[in-house]
XYZ file of C-alpha atoms in Angstrom:
407
model
C 34.838 43.951 -1.416
C 31.552 43.266 0.271
C 29.324 40.534 -1.142
C 26.280 43.034 -0.532
C 26.139 43.380 -4.148
C 25.573 39.535 -4.822
C 23.254 39.011 -2.138
C 20.540 37.913 -4.767
C 22.864 35.542 -6.434
C 22.574 32.746 -4.129
C 20.209 31.416 -1.491
C 21.354 28.790 0.475
C 18.112 28.525 2.514
C 16.626 26.997 -1.266
C 14.665 23.440 -0.947
C 16.503 22.435 -4.121
C 19.678 22.564 -2.485
C 18.841 20.258 0.311
C 19.771 16.840 -1.656
C 22.861 18.309 -2.445
C 23.967 21.660 -1.310
C 27.806 21.253 -2.189
C 27.937 22.815 -5.610
C 26.084 26.067 -4.196
C 28.904 26.075 -1.451
C 31.662 25.331 -3.957
C 30.013 28.697 -5.806
C 29.868 30.635 -2.802
C 33.177 29.512 -1.710
C 35.134 31.022 -4.962
C 32.405 33.667 -5.360
C 31.478 35.410 -2.185
C 32.739 33.090 0.782
C 31.270 35.903 3.715
C 28.299 36.137 1.922
C 25.217 38.546 2.638
C 22.263 36.950 2.387
C 18.678 39.006 2.400
C 15.931 36.879 3.709
C 12.151 38.699 3.350
C 10.747 36.007 5.509
C 13.040 36.431 7.900
C 13.153 39.597 8.555
C 16.853 40.721 8.195
C 20.254 39.516 6.832
C 22.776 36.749 7.881
C 26.171 36.096 6.684
C 27.013 32.949 5.640
C 30.782 31.907 5.951
C 31.926 29.098 3.572
C 36.052 28.832 4.048
C 37.478 26.284 6.319
C 39.741 29.619 7.892
C 36.390 31.405 8.754
C 34.356 28.959 9.647
C 36.885 27.649 12.156
C 37.701 31.370 13.735
C 34.085 32.264 13.974
C 33.331 29.039 16.173
C 35.813 30.417 18.592
C 36.005 34.161 18.058
C 34.657 35.799 21.431
C 33.001 38.854 19.231
C 30.366 36.489 18.126
C 28.521 34.768 20.478
C 24.708 32.929 20.944
C 23.036 35.259 23.496
C 20.680 37.870 22.359
C 20.965 39.544 25.686
C 24.270 40.186 24.736
C 23.244 42.734 22.375
C 21.709 46.238 22.939
C 18.821 46.355 23.690
C 17.553 48.001 20.627
C 19.172 45.178 18.497
C 17.782 42.170 20.529
C 14.415 43.638 20.190
C 14.561 44.044 16.355
C 15.774 39.872 16.319
C 12.998 39.028 18.905
C 10.305 41.004 16.403
C 10.942 38.415 13.754
C 11.447 35.013 15.984
C 8.635 33.043 16.418
C 10.408 30.011 18.299
C 7.814 27.296 19.181
C 10.555 25.525 21.129
C 11.956 28.826 23.478
C 10.441 26.893 26.266
C 13.556 24.939 26.081
C 16.130 26.718 24.850
C 18.195 27.441 27.843
C 20.690 24.869 27.717
C 24.592 25.080 26.690
C 24.065 24.984 22.660
C 22.079 28.623 23.041
C 24.603 29.871 26.164
C 27.571 32.042 26.369
C 30.449 31.759 29.228
C 29.889 32.152 31.806
C 26.729 30.168 31.815
C 28.174 27.873 29.074
C 30.855 27.208 31.098
C 28.845 26.174 34.078
C 26.042 24.100 32.105
C 28.996 22.229 30.388
C 31.224 21.374 33.872
C 28.023 19.997 34.856
C 27.061 17.948 32.076
C 30.890 16.861 31.399
C 31.100 13.654 33.287
C 28.100 12.160 31.774
C 30.118 12.339 28.460
C 33.806 11.500 29.554
C 36.250 8.961 28.361
C 35.108 6.386 31.602
C 31.308 6.798 30.530
C 31.630 6.436 27.162
C 33.744 3.328 27.379
C 31.461 1.633 29.784
C 28.372 2.014 27.321
C 30.005 0.526 24.220
C 29.208 -2.867 25.213
C 25.542 -1.559 25.882
C 25.431 0.162 22.473
C 26.601 -2.521 20.660
C 24.219 -4.995 22.241
C 21.049 -2.218 21.469
C 22.697 -2.126 17.727
C 22.872 -6.351 17.798
C 18.970 -6.528 18.810
C 18.262 -3.432 16.474
C 19.668 -5.595 13.569
C 18.166 -9.009 14.317
C 14.872 -7.303 13.896
C 15.848 -5.550 10.494
C 16.885 -9.612 9.699
C 13.361 -10.373 10.968
C 11.455 -7.801 9.234
C 12.149 -9.248 5.666
C 14.220 -7.933 2.587
C 13.151 -4.192 2.775
C 13.428 -1.922 5.767
C 13.895 1.652 6.459
C 17.392 2.248 8.505
C 16.067 5.338 9.995
C 12.833 3.893 11.358
C 14.692 0.564 12.161
C 18.023 1.350 13.632
C 19.038 4.961 13.260
C 16.199 6.783 15.305
C 15.635 3.725 17.911
C 19.538 3.446 18.937
C 20.261 7.081 20.612
C 17.009 7.038 21.943
C 17.702 4.089 23.944
C 21.135 4.701 24.851
C 20.672 8.594 26.023
C 17.737 7.379 28.052
C 19.099 5.005 29.974
C 22.264 7.687 30.697
C 19.568 10.318 31.490
C 17.889 8.433 33.548
C 14.336 7.796 31.828
C 12.422 4.157 31.059
C 13.149 2.259 28.645
C 9.560 2.110 28.251
C 8.590 5.335 27.359
C 10.802 5.252 24.159
C 7.582 5.575 21.917
C 6.730 8.726 23.395
C 10.445 10.445 23.560
C 11.041 9.133 19.689
C 7.306 10.566 19.054
C 8.317 13.889 20.587
C 12.185 13.866 19.124
C 10.584 13.650 16.073
C 7.468 16.004 15.895
C 10.069 18.970 17.824
C 12.686 18.734 15.356
C 11.834 16.792 12.151
C 8.102 19.306 11.579
C 7.390 22.372 9.877
C 4.117 22.729 11.548
C 4.756 25.257 13.953
C 1.630 24.383 16.156
C 3.033 20.475 16.159
C 5.980 21.679 17.321
C 4.806 23.831 19.977
C 2.541 20.948 21.116
C 4.732 18.046 21.490
C 8.005 20.499 23.400
C 4.734 21.352 25.990
C 4.183 17.759 26.293
C 7.965 16.541 26.667
C 8.459 19.475 29.207
C 5.300 17.860 30.923
C 7.167 14.723 30.925
C 10.366 16.090 32.142
C 9.014 17.902 35.126
C 7.175 14.346 36.258
C 10.374 12.576 35.822
C 12.562 15.248 38.009
C 9.700 15.066 40.509
C 10.050 11.269 40.913
C 14.073 11.952 40.871
C 13.348 14.617 44.047
C 11.794 12.048 46.168
C 13.699 8.972 44.981
C 17.231 9.851 43.557
C 19.353 7.171 41.691
C 22.582 6.828 39.996
C 21.735 8.454 36.977
C 22.629 11.953 35.362
C 18.859 13.507 35.797
C 19.108 12.273 40.063
C 22.480 14.403 39.841
C 21.582 17.366 38.145
C 18.575 17.537 40.207
C 20.923 17.382 42.965
C 23.108 20.436 41.961
C 22.269 23.976 43.364
C 24.469 25.371 40.333
C 21.523 24.547 37.954
C 18.106 26.473 37.524
C 15.253 24.795 36.559
C 14.641 26.315 33.051
C 18.298 25.079 32.621
C 17.686 22.016 33.511
C 14.826 21.408 31.510
C 16.201 22.674 28.877
C 19.620 20.538 28.796
C 17.715 17.520 29.450
C 15.732 18.212 25.895
C 19.486 19.143 24.583
C 20.810 15.567 25.375
C 18.295 13.641 24.996
C 16.481 15.128 22.066
C 18.430 17.933 20.076
C 22.194 15.239 20.494
C 20.254 12.130 19.151
C 19.317 13.494 15.908
C 23.040 14.353 15.178
C 23.488 10.399 15.579
C 20.559 9.890 13.626
C 21.890 11.762 10.990
C 25.265 10.575 11.035
C 24.347 6.865 10.660
C 22.091 7.742 7.662
C 24.324 9.406 5.795
C 27.042 7.187 6.631
C 25.412 4.288 5.485
C 24.113 6.442 2.409
C 27.583 7.136 1.595
C 29.207 3.983 1.465
C 26.085 2.721 -0.506
C 26.596 5.629 -2.875
C 30.270 4.645 -2.796
C 30.533 0.673 -3.476
C 34.492 0.476 -3.779
C 34.926 2.183 -0.291
C 32.186 -0.265 1.402
C 33.964 -3.360 -0.222
C 37.216 -1.772 1.149
C 35.355 -1.498 4.737
C 34.447 -5.358 4.571
C 37.833 -5.965 3.936
C 39.550 -4.201 6.326
C 36.942 -3.578 9.423
C 39.582 -1.626 11.216
C 38.991 1.096 9.119
C 35.770 1.664 10.835
C 37.110 4.511 13.313
C 38.309 6.671 9.936
C 35.082 5.551 8.149
C 32.916 7.355 10.218
C 35.108 10.523 10.197
C 34.976 10.885 6.682
C 30.987 10.665 6.868
C 31.533 13.676 9.135
C 33.558 15.537 6.671
C 32.066 14.442 3.113
C 28.311 14.939 4.321
C 27.679 15.848 7.686
C 25.189 15.420 10.154
C 25.128 19.108 10.657
C 24.866 21.682 7.999
C 26.194 24.643 10.175
C 26.198 25.736 13.794
C 23.541 27.706 15.436
C 23.360 31.234 14.070
C 25.891 33.551 16.075
C 25.292 37.333 16.532
C 28.026 39.787 16.219
C 28.812 41.594 19.513
C 30.588 44.290 17.859
C 31.667 45.578 14.155
C 33.890 42.377 13.372
C 36.231 42.260 9.664
C 36.190 38.876 7.748
C 37.625 38.664 4.879
C 37.585 41.488 2.883
C 33.862 41.865 4.522
C 32.815 43.592 7.810
C 29.905 42.348 9.488
C 28.198 45.154 11.637
C 27.334 45.004 15.171
C 23.716 42.948 15.486
C 23.917 40.925 12.479
C 23.400 37.205 12.686
C 26.614 35.015 11.341
C 26.161 31.479 10.108
C 29.339 28.993 9.866
C 28.768 26.615 7.446
C 30.267 23.172 8.497
C 29.712 21.317 5.603
C 31.289 24.251 3.096
C 34.262 23.991 5.153
C 34.847 20.568 5.432
C 35.098 20.592 1.538
C 37.259 23.487 1.536
C 40.100 22.650 -1.016
C 42.678 24.691 0.971
C 42.139 22.118 3.770
C 41.443 19.171 2.376
C 43.144 17.424 -0.820
C 40.476 16.087 -3.427
C 37.547 17.146 -1.330
C 34.604 15.958 -2.996
C 36.609 12.477 -3.317
C 34.779 10.103 -0.163
C 38.316 8.320 1.109
C 37.571 6.262 4.099
C 41.134 5.847 4.586
C 41.042 9.822 4.602
C 44.156 11.111 6.445
C 44.619 13.598 8.053
C 41.331 14.906 8.008
C 40.634 18.085 10.433
C 37.348 18.448 9.671
C 34.804 20.330 11.665
C 31.909 18.218 11.406
C 30.975 18.406 15.972
C 32.010 21.904 15.540
C 35.110 23.878 17.345
C 36.140 25.644 20.260
C 34.098 25.841 23.255
C 30.629 24.531 21.586
C 32.482 21.335 20.334
C 29.801 18.829 20.469
C 29.944 17.436 24.148
C 28.635 14.216 22.784
C 30.851 13.657 19.885
C 32.630 10.609 21.335
C 28.662 8.679 22.225
C 28.129 9.655 18.736
C 31.122 8.489 17.155
C 30.609 5.495 19.074
C 27.110 4.472 18.085
C 27.823 5.421 14.791
C 30.925 2.651 14.337
C 28.861 0.285 16.001
C 25.749 0.619 14.022
C 27.459 1.002 10.390
C 29.979 -1.643 11.697
C 27.306 -3.850 11.920
C 25.361 -3.616 8.989
C 28.127 -3.752 7.081
C 29.361 -7.239 8.827
C 25.565 -8.587 8.837
C 24.136 -7.458 5.710
C 26.713 -7.791 2.466
C 23.945 -7.612 -0.030
C 23.018 -4.622 1.483
C 21.511 -1.947 -1.273
C 19.507 1.057 -1.616
C 16.299 0.653 -2.442
C 15.608 3.318 -4.279
C 17.207 5.871 -6.216
C 19.180 8.395 -4.402
C 18.112 11.400 -5.983
C 14.383 10.890 -4.671
C 15.143 10.890 -1.218
C 13.982 13.286 1.177
C 15.923 15.445 3.647
C 15.515 17.178 6.621
C 13.533 20.307 5.353
C 16.234 23.262 6.494
C 19.938 23.110 6.801
C 21.200 22.733 10.200
C 19.956 19.266 10.502
C 21.564 17.581 7.742
C 20.386 14.236 7.117
C 17.687 11.611 5.022
C 14.025 11.378 6.732
C 13.776 7.661 5.197
C 16.600 5.357 3.970
C 14.550 1.942 2.531
C 17.296 -0.474 2.066
C 17.471 -4.224 0.932
C 19.249 -6.032 2.810
C 19.854 -9.259 0.317
C 20.275 -12.835 1.592
C 22.932 -14.343 3.398
C 22.790 -12.526 6.681
C 25.133 -12.996 9.579
C 25.236 -12.484 13.482
């Protein structure tokens, strides 16, 4: 049965679901797991996938692509008419490309996020976390976790990896916040123009005086265009850091919402690895993958998705599918196995997953260890979440640190 007749029953884009989208996804999975949602604002319909098997399949199906230019001209033109992307200037990165361009760019970027590089960064990550935690302790009892730790940590770490001066972190954070967390199109566009000008300036510096950083290596490559280079820096530095921000924020929030699991982690610190994996499953930092285009008429479940339609695999829904996860709505930091899709699947599996995991383990582990009186300073029902489902995290997380902080 097609979901077309039910398309007015659910609205996965509704702001009322941002705080807790999971009840909606449970209903969709049960009643319309391949669901056609017509959005007048977008001018087209999108198909939402909420079953684990369908999401996993979509993420590696070659008949679903990310590049409009792989569609016939008339279908591509239809989608472009409805797009007003203020960040189009930085979209030519592997996040938005299909093979062979995606394969080429991922091969160029991969060494910067390989096991050796991440292992070498571990000491620095723990050092930065310690310094930020010191700042939290010095600030007094009340502190916003996002502002004090979750936002600055990935910017500092990835900026060093790419090769940007630490003194520029405030500007980088400002652009990141405006480009990825604002709904003001004019503000987003201005931030994008400022960021691109900054990257161009740094690229010119590296061409004149190359170093040992990632930016210098990419500048020397003949396999990447200038537009791809700028767009890839955007993906690594700004778009990539948002995943880590949300992972840390969501992780601390869920531990405080589940005090039995927080005490379990304090008693058994070695559970930090599986705790981070459970956060990725239970309330991960990315709601759904980038929209995919059906490159041919495609059968998924009992529905046929026409060529040119948009498909949206919902990671949050897949990760609570009872067909795969026992008691999916239970937050269990010792869960095993845990085959979540929090970082995606297939060729677009998050390149920076290992680095994001490292930062989350370091940050959450330090907070649990150093602040035994850690508590929420506000009712979690009143927290503000990111404005759309793609990036899933709290904008602020006010905390009470309590007494008895330790090193």
